[in-house]
CSV table of C-alpha atoms and ligand atoms in Angstrom, one decimal:
chain,number,residue,atom,x,y,z
N,1,MET,CA,-173.3,-101.0,-3.7
N,2,ASP,CA,-172.6,-100.2,-7.4
N,3,SER,CA,-173.7,-96.6,-7.6
N,4,LEU,CA,-173.6,-93.7,-5.1
N,5,THR,CA,-175.4,-90.4,-5.5
N,6,LEU,CA,-174.5,-87.5,-3.3
N,7,THR,CA,-174.8,-83.8,-2.9
N,8,ARG,CA,-172.1,-82.2,-5.0
N,9,PRO,CA,-168.9,-82.0,-2.9
N,10,ASP,CA,-166.7,-79.0,-2.3
N,11,ASP,CA,-162.9,-79.0,-1.8
N,12,TRP,CA,-161.9,-77.0,1.3
N,13,HIS,CA,-158.1,-77.0,0.4
N,14,LEU,CA,-157.0,-76.6,-3.2
N,15,HIS,CA,-153.9,-75.2,-5.0
N,16,LEU,CA,-154.7,-73.9,-8.5
N,17,ARG,CA,-151.5,-72.0,-9.2
N,18,ASP,CA,-151.7,-69.2,-11.8
N,19,GLY,CA,-151.3,-68.3,-15.5
N,20,PRO,CA,-151.1,-71.3,-17.9
N,21,HIS,CA,-150.7,-73.7,-14.9
N,22,LEU,CA,-154.1,-72.6,-13.6
N,23,GLY,CA,-155.6,-73.2,-17.0
N,24,SER,CA,-154.3,-76.7,-17.1
N,25,VAL,CA,-155.7,-77.8,-13.7
N,26,VAL,CA,-158.8,-75.8,-12.9
N,27,GLY,CA,-161.1,-77.9,-15.1
N,28,HIS,CA,-160.3,-81.1,-13.2
N,29,SER,CA,-161.6,-79.6,-9.9
N,30,ALA,CA,-164.5,-77.8,-11.6
N,31,ALA,CA,-165.8,-81.1,-13.1
N,32,GLN,CA,-166.2,-82.5,-9.6
N,33,MET,CA,-166.5,-79.8,-7.0
N,34,GLY,CA,-169.1,-77.1,-6.5
N,35,ARG,CA,-166.7,-74.8,-4.7
N,36,ALA,CA,-163.1,-74.8,-3.4
N,37,ILE,CA,-161.1,-72.9,-0.9
N,38,ILE,CA,-158.2,-71.6,-3.0
N,39,MET,CA,-154.8,-71.5,-1.4
N,40,PRO,CA,-152.9,-68.2,-1.6
N,41,ASN,CA,-149.3,-69.5,-1.8
N,42,LEU,CA,-148.5,-68.0,-5.2
N,43,LYS,CA,-145.3,-66.2,-6.0
N,44,PRO,CA,-145.8,-63.5,-4.8
N,45,PRO,CA,-148.4,-64.7,-2.3
N,46,ILE,CA,-152.0,-63.3,-2.1
N,47,THR,CA,-151.8,-61.1,0.9
N,48,THR,CA,-154.5,-58.5,0.1
N,49,THR,CA,-158.2,-58.5,-0.8
N,50,ARG,CA,-157.3,-56.6,-3.9
N,51,GLN,CA,-154.9,-59.4,-5.0
N,52,ALA,CA,-157.5,-62.0,-4.1
N,53,ALA,CA,-160.2,-60.4,-6.2
N,54,ALA,CA,-157.8,-60.2,-9.2
N,55,TYR,CA,-156.8,-63.9,-8.7
N,56,ARG,CA,-160.5,-64.9,-8.4
N,57,GLN,CA,-161.2,-63.3,-11.7
N,58,ARG,CA,-158.3,-65.1,-13.4
N,59,ILE,CA,-159.7,-68.4,-12.0
N,60,LEU,CA,-163.2,-67.6,-13.3
N,61,ASP,CA,-161.7,-66.6,-16.7
N,62,ALA,CA,-159.8,-70.0,-16.9
N,63,LEU,CA,-162.9,-72.1,-16.2
N,64,PRO,CA,-164.4,-74.3,-18.9
N,65,GLN,CA,-167.5,-72.7,-20.5
N,66,GLY,CA,-170.7,-73.1,-18.6
N,67,SER,CA,-168.9,-74.2,-15.4
N,68,GLU,CA,-170.5,-73.0,-12.2
N,69,PHE,CA,-167.5,-73.7,-10.0
N,70,GLN,CA,-167.0,-71.1,-7.3
N,71,PRO,CA,-163.5,-70.2,-6.1
N,72,LEU,CA,-163.6,-69.2,-2.4
N,73,MET,CA,-160.5,-67.0,-1.8
N,74,THR,CA,-158.1,-66.8,1.1
N,75,LEU,CA,-155.4,-64.4,2.2
N,76,TYR,CA,-151.8,-65.4,3.1
N,77,LEU,CA,-151.1,-64.3,6.6
N,78,THR,CA,-147.8,-62.5,7.2
N,79,ASP,CA,-146.0,-61.0,10.2
N,80,THR,CA,-147.4,-57.6,9.1
N,81,THR,CA,-151.0,-58.3,8.1
N,82,PRO,CA,-153.0,-55.3,9.5
N,83,ALA,CA,-156.4,-55.6,11.2
N,84,GLU,CA,-157.8,-53.3,8.5
N,85,GLU,CA,-156.9,-55.9,5.8
N,86,ILE,CA,-159.0,-58.5,7.7
N,87,GLU,CA,-161.9,-56.0,7.9
N,88,GLN,CA,-161.6,-55.4,4.1
N,89,ALA,CA,-161.5,-59.1,3.4
N,90,VAL,CA,-164.7,-59.8,5.3
N,91,ALA,CA,-166.4,-56.8,3.8
N,92,SER,CA,-165.5,-58.0,0.3
N,93,GLY,CA,-167.6,-61.2,0.6
N,94,ILE,CA,-165.1,-63.0,-1.6
N,95,VAL,CA,-162.4,-63.9,1.0
N,96,HIS,CA,-163.5,-66.8,3.2
N,97,ALA,CA,-160.4,-67.5,5.3
N,98,VAL,CA,-156.8,-66.5,6.1
N,99,LYS,CA,-154.0,-69.1,5.7
N,100,LEU,CA,-151.1,-69.5,8.2
N,101,TYR,CA,-147.9,-70.8,6.7
N,102,PRO,CA,-145.2,-71.0,9.3
N,103,ALA,CA,-142.2,-69.5,7.4
N,104,GLY,CA,-140.2,-72.2,5.7
N,105,ALA,CA,-142.7,-75.0,6.4
N,106,THR,CA,-143.8,-75.8,2.8
N,107,THR,CA,-144.0,-74.7,-0.9
N,108,ASN,CA,-143.9,-70.9,-1.2
N,109,SER,CA,-143.9,-70.2,2.6
N,110,ASP,CA,-140.9,-67.9,2.6
N,111,SER,CA,-143.2,-64.9,3.3
N,112,GLY,CA,-145.0,-66.8,6.0
N,113,VAL,CA,-145.3,-66.1,9.7
N,114,THR,CA,-142.0,-66.2,11.7
N,115,ASP,CA,-143.8,-66.0,15.1
N,116,LEU,CA,-147.6,-66.0,15.5
N,117,ARG,CA,-147.3,-63.5,18.3
N,118,HIS,CA,-146.6,-60.9,15.6
N,119,CYS,CA,-150.1,-61.5,14.2
N,120,GLU,CA,-152.2,-60.5,17.3
N,121,ALA,CA,-154.0,-57.6,15.6
N,122,ALA,CA,-155.0,-59.7,12.6
N,123,LEU,CA,-156.0,-62.7,14.8
N,124,LYS,CA,-158.1,-60.5,17.1
N,125,ALA,CA,-160.0,-59.1,14.1
N,126,MET,CA,-160.5,-62.5,12.6
N,127,ALA,CA,-161.9,-63.9,15.9
N,128,ARG,CA,-164.2,-60.8,16.2
N,129,LEU,CA,-165.5,-61.1,12.6
N,130,GLY,CA,-165.7,-64.9,12.5
N,131,LEU,CA,-163.1,-65.3,9.7
N,132,PRO,CA,-161.5,-68.7,9.9
N,133,LEU,CA,-157.7,-69.2,10.2
N,134,LEU,CA,-156.5,-72.1,8.1
N,135,VAL,CA,-153.3,-73.6,9.5
N,136,HIS,CA,-150.4,-75.5,7.9
N,137,GLY,CA,-149.7,-77.2,11.2
N,138,GLU,CA,-146.0,-78.1,11.2
N,139,VAL,CA,-143.2,-76.5,13.2
N,140,THR,CA,-140.1,-75.6,11.3
N,141,ASP,CA,-137.5,-75.9,14.0
N,142,SER,CA,-134.5,-77.7,12.5
N,143,ASP,CA,-134.1,-80.0,15.6
N,144,ILE,CA,-137.6,-81.5,15.1
N,145,ASP,CA,-137.8,-84.6,13.0
N,146,ILE,CA,-139.9,-84.2,9.9
N,147,PHE,CA,-142.3,-87.0,11.0
N,148,ASP,CA,-142.9,-85.2,14.4
N,149,ARG,CA,-143.4,-81.7,13.1
N,150,GLU,CA,-147.2,-81.8,13.2
N,151,ALA,CA,-147.5,-83.4,16.7
N,152,VAL,CA,-145.1,-80.8,18.1
N,153,PHE,CA,-147.0,-78.0,16.4
N,154,ILE,CA,-150.1,-78.9,18.5
N,155,GLU,CA,-148.2,-78.3,21.7
N,156,ARG,CA,-146.0,-75.4,20.7
N,157,VAL,CA,-148.3,-73.4,18.5
N,158,MET,CA,-151.9,-74.6,18.3
N,159,LYS,CA,-152.7,-74.9,22.1
N,160,PRO,CA,-151.1,-71.5,23.0
N,161,LEU,CA,-153.0,-69.9,20.0
N,162,LEU,CA,-156.3,-71.2,21.2
N,163,GLU,CA,-155.6,-70.1,24.7
N,164,ARG,CA,-155.1,-66.6,23.5
N,165,HIS,CA,-158.0,-66.7,21.1
N,166,PRO,CA,-160.6,-69.2,22.3
N,167,GLY,CA,-163.3,-68.0,19.9
N,168,LEU,CA,-161.2,-68.1,16.8
N,169,LYS,CA,-162.4,-70.4,14.1
N,170,VAL,CA,-159.5,-72.7,13.1
N,171,VAL,CA,-159.1,-75.4,10.4
N,172,PHE,CA,-156.2,-77.6,11.0
N,173,GLU,CA,-155.4,-78.3,7.4
N,174,HIS,CA,-154.4,-81.6,5.9
N,175,ILE,CA,-154.0,-83.5,9.2
N,176,THR,CA,-151.7,-86.5,9.0
N,177,THR,CA,-151.4,-87.9,12.6
N,178,ALA,CA,-153.4,-89.6,15.3
N,179,GLN,CA,-152.4,-86.7,17.6
N,180,ALA,CA,-154.0,-84.1,15.3
N,181,ALA,CA,-157.2,-86.2,14.8
N,182,GLU,CA,-157.5,-86.7,18.5
N,183,PHE,CA,-156.8,-83.0,19.2
N,184,VAL,CA,-159.5,-81.8,16.8
N,185,ALA,CA,-162.0,-84.4,17.9
N,186,GLN,CA,-161.7,-83.2,21.5
N,187,ALA,CA,-161.5,-79.4,20.8
N,188,PRO,CA,-164.5,-77.1,20.9
N,189,ASP,CA,-166.7,-76.8,17.8
N,190,ASN,CA,-164.8,-73.8,16.4
N,191,ILE,CA,-161.9,-76.1,15.6
N,192,ALA,CA,-162.2,-78.4,12.5
N,193,ALA,CA,-159.8,-80.2,10.1
N,194,THR,CA,-159.4,-81.2,6.5
N,195,ILE,CA,-158.1,-84.6,5.5
N,196,THR,CA,-156.6,-85.4,2.1
N,197,ALA,CA,-157.4,-88.5,0.0
N,198,HIS,CA,-153.8,-89.5,-0.2
N,199,HIS,CA,-153.3,-89.4,3.6
N,200,LEU,CA,-156.4,-91.7,3.9
N,201,LEU,CA,-155.1,-94.1,1.2
N,202,PHE,CA,-151.4,-94.3,1.7
N,203,ASN,CA,-148.7,-94.5,4.4
N,204,ARG,CA,-145.0,-93.8,4.2
N,205,ASN,CA,-144.2,-97.3,2.9
N,206,HIS,CA,-146.0,-96.4,-0.4
N,207,MET,CA,-143.5,-93.6,-0.8
N,208,LEU,CA,-140.3,-95.2,0.4
N,209,VAL,CA,-140.4,-99.0,0.0
N,210,GLY,CA,-139.1,-100.5,-3.3
N,211,GLY,CA,-137.6,-97.2,-4.5
N,212,ILE,CA,-138.3,-93.6,-3.6
N,213,LYS,CA,-141.6,-92.5,-5.3
N,214,PRO,CA,-141.6,-88.7,-5.6
N,215,HIS,CA,-145.2,-88.4,-6.6
N,216,TYR,CA,-146.2,-89.5,-3.1
N,217,TYR,CA,-144.0,-86.8,-1.5
N,218,CYS,CA,-146.1,-84.1,0.0
N,219,LEU,CA,-146.2,-82.0,3.2
N,220,PRO,CA,-147.0,-82.8,5.8
N,221,ILE,CA,-145.2,-86.0,4.8
N,222,LEU,CA,-147.0,-89.4,4.7
N,223,LYS,CA,-146.8,-91.1,8.2
N,224,ARG,CA,-146.8,-94.7,9.4
N,225,GLU,CA,-149.9,-96.9,9.1
N,226,ARG,CA,-151.2,-96.3,12.6
N,227,HIS,CA,-151.7,-92.7,11.7
N,228,ARG,CA,-153.5,-93.5,8.4
N,229,GLN,CA,-155.9,-95.7,10.4
N,230,ALA,CA,-156.6,-92.9,12.8
N,231,LEU,CA,-157.3,-90.5,9.9
N,232,LEU,CA,-159.7,-93.0,8.3
N,233,ALA,CA,-161.5,-93.4,11.7
N,234,ALA,CA,-161.8,-89.6,12.0
N,235,ALA,CA,-163.0,-89.1,8.4
N,236,THR,CA,-165.6,-91.9,8.6
N,237,SER,CA,-166.7,-91.1,12.2
N,238,GLY,CA,-169.6,-88.9,11.1
N,239,SER,CA,-168.2,-86.0,13.1
N,240,GLY,CA,-168.8,-82.6,11.5
N,241,LYS,CA,-165.3,-81.5,12.5
N,242,PHE,CA,-163.7,-83.5,9.7
N,243,PHE,CA,-164.2,-82.6,6.0
N,244,LEU,CA,-162.8,-82.9,2.5
N,245,GLY,CA,-159.8,-80.9,1.5
N,246,THR,CA,-157.7,-82.5,-1.3
N,247,ASP,CA,-154.6,-80.4,-1.0
N,248,SER,CA,-154.2,-81.2,-4.6
N,249,ALA,CA,-150.9,-79.4,-5.3
N,250,PRO,CA,-149.7,-79.5,-8.9
N,251,HIS,CA,-146.0,-79.4,-9.8
N,252,ALA,CA,-144.4,-80.1,-13.2
N,253,GLN,CA,-143.1,-83.7,-13.6
N,254,GLY,CA,-139.5,-82.3,-13.7
N,255,ASP,CA,-139.9,-80.5,-10.5
N,256,LYS,CA,-141.1,-83.6,-8.7
N,257,GLU,CA,-138.6,-86.1,-10.3
N,258,SER,CA,-135.5,-84.1,-9.2
N,259,SER,CA,-132.6,-84.3,-6.8
N,260,CYS,CA,-134.6,-81.8,-4.7
N,261,GLY,CA,-138.2,-82.6,-5.6
N,262,CYS,CA,-141.1,-80.4,-4.7
N,263,ALA,CA,-143.8,-81.4,-2.2
N,264,GLY,CA,-147.3,-81.9,-3.5
N,265,VAL,CA,-149.6,-84.6,-4.7
N,266,TYR,CA,-151.9,-84.0,-7.7
N,267,SER,CA,-155.2,-85.6,-6.9
N,268,ALA,CA,-157.8,-83.3,-8.5
N,269,PRO,CA,-158.6,-85.4,-11.6
N,270,ALA,CA,-160.2,-88.1,-9.5
N,271,ALA,CA,-160.5,-86.5,-6.0
N,272,ILE,CA,-164.0,-87.8,-5.2
N,273,GLU,CA,-163.1,-91.3,-6.6
N,274,PHE,CA,-160.1,-91.5,-4.3
N,275,TYR,CA,-162.2,-90.6,-1.3
N,276,ALA,CA,-164.8,-93.2,-2.3
N,277,ALA,CA,-162.1,-95.8,-2.4
N,278,ALA,CA,-160.9,-94.8,1.1
N,279,PHE,CA,-164.4,-94.8,2.6
N,280,GLU,CA,-165.1,-98.1,1.0
N,281,GLU,CA,-162.0,-99.6,2.6
N,282,ALA,CA,-163.4,-98.5,5.9
N,283,ALA,CA,-166.9,-99.9,5.0
N,284,ALA,CA,-168.3,-96.4,5.5
N,285,LEU,CA,-169.5,-95.3,2.0
N,286,GLU,CA,-172.7,-94.1,3.5
N,287,ARG,CA,-170.7,-91.5,5.5
N,288,LEU,CA,-169.0,-90.1,2.4
N,289,GLU,CA,-171.7,-87.5,1.7
N,290,GLY,CA,-171.4,-85.8,5.2
N,291,PHE,CA,-167.6,-85.6,4.9
N,292,ALA,CA,-167.5,-84.5,1.3
N,293,SER,CA,-170.6,-82.3,0.9
N,294,HIS,CA,-172.2,-81.3,4.2
N,295,PHE,CA,-169.7,-80.6,7.0
N,296,GLY,CA,-167.5,-78.1,5.1
N,297,PRO,CA,-170.2,-75.7,4.2
N,298,ASP,CA,-171.7,-76.0,7.6
N,299,PHE,CA,-168.4,-75.0,9.2
N,300,TYR,CA,-167.9,-72.1,6.8
N,301,GLN,CA,-171.6,-71.1,7.3
N,302,LEU,CA,-172.3,-71.4,3.6
N,303,PRO,CA,-175.3,-73.2,2.0
N,304,ARG,CA,-174.8,-76.8,1.0
N,305,ASN,CA,-174.8,-77.4,-2.7
N,306,THR,CA,-178.2,-78.3,-4.2
N,307,ASP,CA,-177.2,-80.4,-7.2
N,308,ARG,CA,-175.9,-83.9,-7.1
N,309,ILE,CA,-173.2,-86.2,-8.5
N,310,THR,CA,-173.2,-89.9,-9.1
N,311,LEU,CA,-170.3,-92.3,-8.7
N,312,ARG,CA,-170.4,-95.7,-10.4
N,313,ARG,CA,-168.4,-98.8,-9.6
N,314,GLN,CA,-166.6,-98.9,-12.9
N,315,GLU,CA,-163.0,-99.8,-13.4
N,316,TRP,CA,-160.9,-97.2,-15.3
N,317,THR,CA,-157.3,-96.3,-15.7
N,318,MET,CA,-155.8,-93.1,-14.4
N,319,PRO,CA,-153.8,-91.5,-17.3
N,320,GLU,CA,-150.0,-91.6,-17.0
N,321,ALA,CA,-149.8,-87.8,-17.3
N,322,TYR,CA,-151.7,-84.6,-18.1
N,323,PRO,CA,-150.4,-81.7,-20.1
N,324,TYR,CA,-149.3,-78.8,-17.8
N,325,ALA,CA,-148.8,-75.2,-19.0
N,326,GLY,CA,-148.1,-76.0,-22.6
N,327,ASP,CA,-145.1,-78.3,-23.0
N,328,GLN,CA,-144.8,-79.6,-19.4
N,329,ARG,CA,-146.5,-82.7,-17.9
N,330,ILE,CA,-148.1,-83.4,-14.6
N,331,ILE,CA,-148.2,-86.8,-13.0
N,332,PRO,CA,-151.5,-87.5,-11.1
N,333,LEU,CA,-151.9,-89.6,-8.0
N,334,GLN,CA,-152.0,-93.3,-9.0
N,335,ALA,CA,-151.0,-92.6,-12.6
N,336,GLY,CA,-151.5,-95.6,-14.9
N,337,GLN,CA,-153.3,-97.5,-12.1
N,338,SER,CA,-156.8,-98.9,-12.0
N,339,LEU,CA,-159.5,-97.1,-10.0
N,340,ALA,CA,-162.7,-98.8,-8.8
N,341,TRP,CA,-165.1,-95.8,-8.8
N,342,LYS,CA,-165.8,-93.4,-11.6
N,343,LEU,CA,-167.7,-90.1,-11.6
N,344,ALA,CA,-170.7,-90.5,-13.9
N,345,GLY,CA,-170.4,-88.3,-17.0
N,346,LYS,CA,-166.6,-88.3,-17.0
N,347,GLY,CA,-165.3,-88.3,-20.5
N,348,ALA,CA,-162.0,-89.6,-21.8
N,349,GLN,CA,-159.4,-88.3,-19.4
E,401,LIG,N1,-149.0,-80.0,0.3
E,401,LIG,C1,-147.9,-79.9,-0.3
E,401,LIG,O1,-147.1,-80.8,-0.3
E,401,LIG,N2,-147.6,-78.8,-1.1
E,401,LIG,C2,-148.4,-77.6,-1.2
E,401,LIG,C3,-148.2,-76.7,0.0
E,401,LIG,C4,-148.9,-77.1,1.2
E,401,LIG,O2,-150.2,-77.3,1.2
E,401,LIG,O3,-148.3,-77.3,2.3
E,401,LIG,C5,-148.0,-76.8,-2.5
E,401,LIG,O4,-148.4,-75.7,-2.6
E,401,LIG,O5,-147.3,-77.4,-3.3
E,402,LIG,ZN1,-149.9,-77.0,3.7
E,403,LIG,ZN1,-151.9,-77.2,0.6
């Protein structure tokens, strides 16, 4: 197969940042995706519908002219999010989900939830109104090894949560383990998961063998090959529970290449090309459209996109860097490396 046409995909997990950083990155996603679920972990976080509406307008203002990209906003759940805020969010029509960051789990999660039992009122309102909870699924207990934090989260947090709120819609975000893939596959239909391109393409050796490679460092951290294989199997299974979420998370080069480097992989400039490479490795390119373009809107009860994109088998080189907020640089996933698929109509990068 040398060309692949599919319904325009959406990105169900995206970090766009704000201000000049937003302006540097939003065009990359808008060139590929119809819509994206926009993560709320700004400084300060987006905790109210009013803030979400203002952030949405800043995103729309930063879009390239003529772009029809639609940002789907989220709220950042805190220990004190009231049920009324959930009601306002649903009534607004612009907020499509609420994000759970366990406090301390990842970038800008300091205001996150210390104990999910504090959030009962908000969770009840979400279950009643059908507003999905998006979960960064890692425990933060210091005694739990970083490679085990997702698997332990399933037992300590996810299962008790779903016992208390069996009807709540939950997306287990950026899953990275066989345990999470298995848990979601066996759960009822109100539970789904996003999978990133980098967790489908790479294991922890890519990050740690032959020198430490900070641009592969993200959270949840890359796992061993067995887990990558389980994720590939889930993504290409044809199950509507697994869909595309890049978790593209830009950080300036200097913040990544540091003695205490930030977590996050910047994959937005070639997101769909990365996924095509992963699906091709699994000999499942015909399943890419369901994963990238159908299952996400179906879960969120939104219409599928009606326009299409075409990917061509055409080698090209990912640029070494992109400009970021004026004088900074951002290093994309697979910088300087050759990619096999290219989105038709893509100009010079
Ligand atoms: N994925 C990451 O490694 N980083 C994300 C936060 C997140 O999604 O956990 C970020 O905002 O930088
Ligand atoms: Zn996360
Ligand atoms: Zn994320």
